[in-house]
Amino acid sequence: MSTSNNNNIDYKKILSAISYDMRNSLTLMFQSLQTVANQPQATKTLSTEELSDINYQVQRLNGNLTQLMALYNVEEDRLMIISTEEIVSDVIESAVFQNDLYTQSKGIEIQVHVDDDLHWCLDRDLIAYLIDDVLSNAIRYSQKRIDIDVSIDDGQLSIAISDDSNGYPSAMIEAAAAPIDELASSFGRMGIGLLFSKLIVLSHDNYGKSGELVLNNDGKLGGSTFTIVLP
């Protein structure tokens, strides 16, 4: 079990933001279901796009619950993690499968490049959440393709998720590189997702090194790349 120091973070504000996100997702799902309910009885059906949208909101709710459960175990501004040795390809393929309906409805091709025998010590639930969150957002903004490339660089695990979107706003790239306290004080502009993602990687530490996030718009597919680095 590992911990990471994250002082001066207003967890009450974070929990409020998560609750707000959950309410929004539930509202959108309710509206979709109401649309179906108001259709004539003989023609009640959900289109592929509507099913995809509901699936996306369910994934968001699942992510929000993961955030709540992780923050519930915070003690003295420390995010608790449980690291176990995992097959990296299994963690990634699980996230790809979770987004299969969304991927198909958008016509997005996902290619995964990872050694099937690669093992790494990590918190499976939190890293799976992180990959799923990054992937679902990449699917949302991509045009045709997403690549997931896994490698070992300087003794650290690197998971790079690249897409052919229009790229990240410069403010988001700067926020990802900012100290955690600075990001926590202004996360409202970027959303809870980036802050929680940074908390997760910083909580993975080994031999004095902590994980990090690297965002850029120089991706191999001409769009953005979100890289998760774990020691």
mmCIF file with all atom_site columns, N, CA, C and O in Angstrom, residues 168-180 182-183 186 189-190 194-195 197-199 201-202 211-216 225-227:
data_model
loop_
_atom_site.group_PDB
_atom_site.id
_atom_site.type_symbol
_atom_site.label_atom_id
_atom_site.label_alt_id
_atom_site.label_comp_id
_atom_site.label_asym_id
_atom_site.label_entity_id
_atom_site.label_seq_id
_atom_site.pdbx_PDB_ins_code
_atom_site.Cartn_x
_atom_site.Cartn_y
_atom_site.Cartn_z
_atom_site.occupancy
_atom_site.B_iso_or_equiv
_atom_site.pdbx_formal_charge
_atom_site.auth_seq_id
_atom_site.auth_comp_id
_atom_site.auth_asym_id
_atom_site.auth_atom_id
_atom_site.pdbx_PDB_model_num
ATOM 1   N N  . TYR A 1 168 ? -5.509  19.110 -27.421 1.00 0.00 ? 168 TYR A N  1
ATOM 2   C CA . TYR A 1 168 ? -5.932  19.676 -26.145 1.00 0.00 ? 168 TYR A CA 1
ATOM 3   C C  . TYR A 1 168 ? -5.808  21.198 -26.155 1.00 0.00 ? 168 TYR A C  1
ATOM 4   O O  . TYR A 1 168 ? -4.918  21.747 -26.806 1.00 0.00 ? 168 TYR A O  1
ATOM 5   N N  . PRO A 1 169 ? -6.666  21.878 -25.396 1.00 0.00 ? 169 PRO A N  1
ATOM 6   C CA . PRO A 1 169 ? -6.466  23.325 -25.203 1.00 0.00 ? 169 PRO A CA 1
ATOM 7   C C  . PRO A 1 169 ? -5.136  23.546 -24.482 1.00 0.00 ? 169 PRO A C  1
ATOM 8   O O  . PRO A 1 169 ? -4.737  22.728 -23.643 1.00 0.00 ? 169 PRO A O  1
ATOM 9   N N  . SER A 1 170 ? -4.459  24.617 -24.794 1.00 0.00 ? 170 SER A N  1
ATOM 10  C CA . SER A 1 170 ? -3.160  24.889 -24.172 1.00 0.00 ? 170 SER A CA 1
ATOM 11  C C  . SER A 1 170 ? -3.272  24.975 -22.651 1.00 0.00 ? 170 SER A C  1
ATOM 12  O O  . SER A 1 170 ? -2.362  24.560 -21.928 1.00 0.00 ? 170 SER A O  1
ATOM 13  N N  . ALA A 1 171 ? -4.406  25.475 -22.161 1.00 0.00 ? 171 ALA A N  1
ATOM 14  C CA . ALA A 1 171 ? -4.592  25.601 -20.718 1.00 0.00 ? 171 ALA A CA 1
ATOM 15  C C  . ALA A 1 171 ? -4.603  24.243 -20.032 1.00 0.00 ? 171 ALA A C  1
ATOM 16  O O  . ALA A 1 171 ? -4.124  24.088 -18.907 1.00 0.00 ? 171 ALA A O  1
ATOM 17  N N  . MET A 1 172 ? -5.130  23.235 -20.708 1.00 0.00 ? 172 MET A N  1
ATOM 18  C CA . MET A 1 172 ? -5.177  21.891 -20.141 1.00 0.00 ? 172 MET A CA 1
ATOM 19  C C  . MET A 1 172 ? -3.785  21.272 -20.086 1.00 0.00 ? 172 MET A C  1
ATOM 20  O O  . MET A 1 172 ? -3.427  20.606 -19.103 1.00 0.00 ? 172 MET A O  1
ATOM 21  N N  . ILE A 1 173 ? -2.977  21.508 -21.121 1.00 0.00 ? 173 ILE A N  1
ATOM 22  C CA . ILE A 1 173 ? -1.614  20.989 -21.135 1.00 0.00 ? 173 ILE A CA 1
ATOM 23  C C  . ILE A 1 173 ? -0.797  21.628 -20.020 1.00 0.00 ? 173 ILE A C  1
ATOM 24  O O  . ILE A 1 173 ? -0.034  20.960 -19.311 1.00 0.00 ? 173 ILE A O  1
ATOM 25  N N  . GLU A 1 174 ? -0.979  22.931 -19.833 1.00 0.00 ? 174 GLU A N  1
ATOM 26  C CA . GLU A 1 174 ? -0.276  23.635 -18.765 1.00 0.00 ? 174 GLU A CA 1
ATOM 27  C C  . GLU A 1 174 ? -0.738  23.162 -17.385 1.00 0.00 ? 174 GLU A C  1
ATOM 28  O O  . GLU A 1 174 ? 0.068   23.012 -16.468 1.00 0.00 ? 174 GLU A O  1
ATOM 29  N N  . ALA A 1 175 ? -2.038  22.910 -17.244 1.00 0.00 ? 175 ALA A N  1
ATOM 30  C CA . ALA A 1 175 ? -2.571  22.461 -15.961 1.00 0.00 ? 175 ALA A CA 1
ATOM 31  C C  . ALA A 1 175 ? -2.024  21.090 -15.585 1.00 0.00 ? 175 ALA A C  1
ATOM 32  O O  . ALA A 1 175 ? -1.712  20.824 -14.421 1.00 0.00 ? 175 ALA A O  1
ATOM 33  N N  . ALA A 1 176 ? -1.883  20.204 -16.574 1.00 0.00 ? 176 ALA A N  1
ATOM 34  C CA . ALA A 1 176 ? -1.368  18.866 -16.309 1.00 0.00 ? 176 ALA A CA 1
ATOM 35  C C  . ALA A 1 176 ? 0.076   18.910 -15.812 1.00 0.00 ? 176 ALA A C  1
ATOM 36  O O  . ALA A 1 176 ? 0.502   18.048 -15.039 1.00 0.00 ? 176 ALA A O  1
ATOM 37  N N  . ALA A 1 177 ? 0.832   19.926 -16.267 1.00 0.00 ? 177 ALA A N  1
ATOM 38  C CA . ALA A 1 177 ? 2.235   20.047 -15.880 1.00 0.00 ? 177 ALA A CA 1
ATOM 39  C C  . ALA A 1 177 ? 2.423   20.833 -14.586 1.00 0.00 ? 177 ALA A C  1
ATOM 40  O O  . ALA A 1 177 ? 3.525   20.854 -14.026 1.00 0.00 ? 177 ALA A O  1
ATOM 41  N N  . ALA A 1 178 ? 1.358   21.444 -14.098 1.00 0.00 ? 178 ALA A N  1
ATOM 42  C CA . ALA A 1 178 ? 1.456   22.291 -12.904 1.00 0.00 ? 178 ALA A CA 1
ATOM 43  C C  . ALA A 1 178 ? 1.544   21.450 -11.633 1.00 0.00 ? 178 ALA A C  1
ATOM 44  O O  . ALA A 1 178 ? 1.114   20.293 -11.611 1.00 0.00 ? 178 ALA A O  1
ATOM 45  N N  . PRO A 1 179 ? 2.107   22.015 -10.550 1.00 0.00 ? 179 PRO A N  1
ATOM 46  C CA . PRO A 1 179 ? 2.126   21.322 -9.255  1.00 0.00 ? 179 PRO A CA 1
ATOM 47  C C  . PRO A 1 179 ? 0.703   20.986 -8.819  1.00 0.00 ? 179 PRO A C  1
ATOM 48  O O  . PRO A 1 179 ? -0.245  21.714 -9.146  1.00 0.00 ? 179 PRO A O  1
ATOM 49  N N  . ILE A 1 180 ? 0.555   19.906 -8.073  1.00 0.00 ? 180 ILE A N  1
ATOM 50  C CA . ILE A 1 180 ? -0.777  19.433 -7.697  1.00 0.00 ? 180 ILE A CA 1
ATOM 51  C C  . ILE A 1 180 ? -1.563  20.467 -6.897  1.00 0.00 ? 180 ILE A C  1
ATOM 52  O O  . ILE A 1 180 ? -2.765  20.631 -7.089  1.00 0.00 ? 180 ILE A O  1
ATOM 53  N N  . GLU A 1 182 ? -1.404  23.715 -7.129  1.00 0.00 ? 182 GLU A N  1
ATOM 54  C CA . GLU A 1 182 ? -1.866  24.756 -8.054  1.00 0.00 ? 182 GLU A CA 1
ATOM 55  C C  . GLU A 1 182 ? -3.050  24.253 -8.864  1.00 0.00 ? 182 GLU A C  1
ATOM 56  O O  . GLU A 1 182 ? -4.022  24.980 -9.090  1.00 0.00 ? 182 GLU A O  1
ATOM 57  N N  . LEU A 1 183 ? -2.985  23.000 -9.309  1.00 0.00 ? 183 LEU A N  1
ATOM 58  C CA . LEU A 1 183 ? -4.090  22.419 -10.066 1.00 0.00 ? 183 LEU A CA 1
ATOM 59  C C  . LEU A 1 183 ? -5.331  22.292 -9.192  1.00 0.00 ? 183 LEU A C  1
ATOM 60  O O  . LEU A 1 183 ? -6.448  22.561 -9.637  1.00 0.00 ? 183 LEU A O  1
ATOM 61  N N  . SER A 1 186 ? -7.476  25.417 -8.792  1.00 0.00 ? 186 SER A N  1
ATOM 62  C CA . SER A 1 186 ? -8.178  25.943 -9.965  1.00 0.00 ? 186 SER A CA 1
ATOM 63  C C  . SER A 1 186 ? -8.772  24.844 -10.828 1.00 0.00 ? 186 SER A C  1
ATOM 64  O O  . SER A 1 186 ? -8.980  25.033 -12.027 1.00 0.00 ? 186 SER A O  1
ATOM 65  N N  . ARG A 1 189 ? -11.753 24.931 -13.631 1.00 0.00 ? 189 ARG A N  1
ATOM 66  C CA . ARG A 1 189 ? -11.630 25.304 -15.036 1.00 0.00 ? 189 ARG A CA 1
ATOM 67  C C  . ARG A 1 189 ? -11.366 24.088 -15.924 1.00 0.00 ? 189 ARG A C  1
ATOM 68  O O  . ARG A 1 189 ? -11.699 24.075 -17.091 1.00 0.00 ? 189 ARG A O  1
ATOM 69  N N  . MET A 1 190 ? -10.717 23.075 -15.354 1.00 0.00 ? 190 MET A N  1
ATOM 70  C CA . MET A 1 190 ? -10.329 21.903 -16.136 1.00 0.00 ? 190 MET A CA 1
ATOM 71  C C  . MET A 1 190 ? -11.232 20.701 -15.881 1.00 0.00 ? 190 MET A C  1
ATOM 72  O O  . MET A 1 190 ? -11.181 19.726 -16.599 1.00 0.00 ? 190 MET A O  1
ATOM 73  N N  . LEU A 1 194 ? -8.989  15.706 -14.566 1.00 0.00 ? 194 LEU A N  1
ATOM 74  C CA . LEU A 1 194 ? -7.543  15.915 -14.653 1.00 0.00 ? 194 LEU A CA 1
ATOM 75  C C  . LEU A 1 194 ? -6.906  15.922 -13.271 1.00 0.00 ? 194 LEU A C  1
ATOM 76  O O  . LEU A 1 194 ? -5.831  15.334 -13.072 1.00 0.00 ? 194 LEU A O  1
ATOM 77  N N  . LEU A 1 195 ? -7.558  16.562 -12.309 1.00 0.00 ? 195 LEU A N  1
ATOM 78  C CA . LEU A 1 195 ? -7.028  16.589 -10.946 1.00 0.00 ? 195 LEU A CA 1
ATOM 79  C C  . LEU A 1 195 ? -6.946  15.185 -10.368 1.00 0.00 ? 195 LEU A C  1
ATOM 80  O O  . LEU A 1 195 ? -5.923  14.784 -9.796  1.00 0.00 ? 195 LEU A O  1
ATOM 81  N N  . SER A 1 197 ? -6.847  12.365 -11.968 1.00 0.00 ? 197 SER A N  1
ATOM 82  C CA . SER A 1 197 ? -5.851  11.598 -12.724 1.00 0.00 ? 197 SER A CA 1
ATOM 83  C C  . SER A 1 197 ? -4.448  11.872 -12.180 1.00 0.00 ? 197 SER A C  1
ATOM 84  O O  . SER A 1 197 ? -3.627  10.953 -12.019 1.00 0.00 ? 197 SER A O  1
ATOM 85  N N  . LYS A 1 198 ? -4.177  13.137 -11.881 1.00 0.00 ? 198 LYS A N  1
ATOM 86  C CA . LYS A 1 198 ? -2.860  13.487 -11.359 1.00 0.00 ? 198 LYS A CA 1
ATOM 87  C C  . LYS A 1 198 ? -2.663  12.920 -9.952  1.00 0.00 ? 198 LYS A C  1
ATOM 88  O O  . LYS A 1 198 ? -1.559  12.474 -9.600  1.00 0.00 ? 198 LYS A O  1
ATOM 89  N N  . LEU A 1 199 ? -3.707  12.928 -9.150  1.00 0.00 ? 199 LEU A N  1
ATOM 90  C CA . LEU A 1 199 ? -3.629  12.334 -7.818  1.00 0.00 ? 199 LEU A CA 1
ATOM 91  C C  . LEU A 1 199 ? -3.283  10.848 -7.911  1.00 0.00 ? 199 LEU A C  1
ATOM 92  O O  . LEU A 1 199 ? -2.490  10.326 -7.120  1.00 0.00 ? 199 LEU A O  1
ATOM 93  N N  . VAL A 1 201 ? -1.621  9.166  -10.390 1.00 0.00 ? 201 VAL A N  1
ATOM 94  C CA . VAL A 1 201 ? -0.245  8.864  -10.797 1.00 0.00 ? 201 VAL A CA 1
ATOM 95  C C  . VAL A 1 201 ? 0.759   9.292  -9.738  1.00 0.00 ? 201 VAL A C  1
ATOM 96  O O  . VAL A 1 201 ? 1.780   8.622  -9.523  1.00 0.00 ? 201 VAL A O  1
ATOM 97  N N  . LEU A 1 202 ? 0.506   10.399 -9.049  1.00 0.00 ? 202 LEU A N  1
ATOM 98  C CA . LEU A 1 202 ? 1.420   10.830 -7.997  1.00 0.00 ? 202 LEU A CA 1
ATOM 99  C C  . LEU A 1 202 ? 1.428   9.857  -6.829  1.00 0.00 ? 202 LEU A C  1
ATOM 100 O O  . LEU A 1 202 ? 2.422   9.754  -6.092  1.00 0.00 ? 202 LEU A O  1
ATOM 101 N N  . GLY A 1 211 ? 4.753   8.868  -10.171 1.00 0.00 ? 211 GLY A N  1
ATOM 102 C CA . GLY A 1 211 ? 4.217   8.853  -11.518 1.00 0.00 ? 211 GLY A CA 1
ATOM 103 C C  . GLY A 1 211 ? 3.947   10.263 -12.016 1.00 0.00 ? 211 GLY A C  1
ATOM 104 O O  . GLY A 1 211 ? 3.963   11.228 -11.237 1.00 0.00 ? 211 GLY A O  1
ATOM 105 N N  . GLU A 1 212 ? 3.690   10.391 -13.291 1.00 0.00 ? 212 GLU A N  1
ATOM 106 C CA . GLU A 1 212 ? 3.393   11.700 -13.857 1.00 0.00 ? 212 GLU A CA 1
ATOM 107 C C  . GLU A 1 212 ? 2.488   11.578 -15.073 1.00 0.00 ? 212 GLU A C  1
ATOM 108 O O  . GLU A 1 212 ? 2.339   10.499 -15.659 1.00 0.00 ? 212 GLU A O  1
ATOM 109 N N  . LEU A 1 213 ? 1.885   12.691 -15.417 1.00 0.00 ? 213 LEU A N  1
ATOM 110 C CA . LEU A 1 213 ? 1.072   12.801 -16.628 1.00 0.00 ? 213 LEU A CA 1
ATOM 111 C C  . LEU A 1 213 ? 1.775   13.740 -17.598 1.00 0.00 ? 213 LEU A C  1
ATOM 112 O O  . LEU A 1 213 ? 2.315   14.767 -17.192 1.00 0.00 ? 213 LEU A O  1
ATOM 113 N N  . VAL A 1 214 ? 1.758   13.379 -18.880 1.00 0.00 ? 214 VAL A N  1
ATOM 114 C CA . VAL A 1 214 ? 2.337   14.243 -19.906 1.00 0.00 ? 214 VAL A CA 1
ATOM 115 C C  . VAL A 1 214 ? 1.315   14.389 -21.026 1.00 0.00 ? 214 VAL A C  1
ATOM 116 O O  . VAL A 1 214 ? 0.933   13.396 -21.657 1.00 0.00 ? 214 VAL A O  1
ATOM 117 N N  . LEU A 1 215 ? 0.862   15.606 -21.268 1.00 0.00 ? 215 LEU A N  1
ATOM 118 C CA . LEU A 1 215 ? -0.091  15.880 -22.339 1.00 0.00 ? 215 LEU A CA 1
ATOM 119 C C  . LEU A 1 215 ? 0.590   16.732 -23.401 1.00 0.00 ? 215 LEU A C  1
ATOM 120 O O  . LEU A 1 215 ? 1.321   17.677 -23.073 1.00 0.00 ? 215 LEU A O  1
ATOM 121 N N  . ASN A 1 216 ? 0.358   16.406 -24.658 1.00 0.00 ? 216 ASN A N  1
ATOM 122 C CA . ASN A 1 216 ? 0.888   17.231 -25.737 1.00 0.00 ? 216 ASN A CA 1
ATOM 123 C C  . ASN A 1 216 ? 0.039   17.091 -26.994 1.00 0.00 ? 216 ASN A C  1
ATOM 124 O O  . ASN A 1 216 ? -0.803  16.206 -27.092 1.00 0.00 ? 216 ASN A O  1
ATOM 125 N N  . THR A 1 225 ? -1.818  13.506 -27.422 1.00 0.00 ? 225 THR A N  1
ATOM 126 C CA . THR A 1 225 ? -1.344  12.298 -26.754 1.00 0.00 ? 225 THR A CA 1
ATOM 127 C C  . THR A 1 225 ? -1.372  12.513 -25.259 1.00 0.00 ? 225 THR A C  1
ATOM 128 O O  . THR A 1 225 ? -0.896  13.539 -24.751 1.00 0.00 ? 225 THR A O  1
ATOM 129 N N  . PHE A 1 226 ? -1.981  11.566 -24.556 1.00 0.00 ? 226 PHE A N  1
ATOM 130 C CA . PHE A 1 226 ? -2.053  11.567 -23.094 1.00 0.00 ? 226 PHE A CA 1
ATOM 131 C C  . PHE A 1 226 ? -1.187  10.425 -22.615 1.00 0.00 ? 226 PHE A C  1
ATOM 132 O O  . PHE A 1 226 ? -1.501  9.263  -22.866 1.00 0.00 ? 226 PHE A O  1
ATOM 133 N N  . THR A 1 227 ? -0.079  10.745 -21.940 1.00 0.00 ? 227 THR A N  1
ATOM 134 C CA . THR A 1 227 ? 0.856   9.708  -21.503 1.00 0.00 ? 227 THR A CA 1
ATOM 135 C C  . THR A 1 227 ? 0.839   9.552  -19.987 1.00 0.00 ? 227 THR A C  1
ATOM 136 O O  . THR A 1 227 ? 0.975   10.532 -19.250 1.00 0.00 ? 227 THR A O  1
#
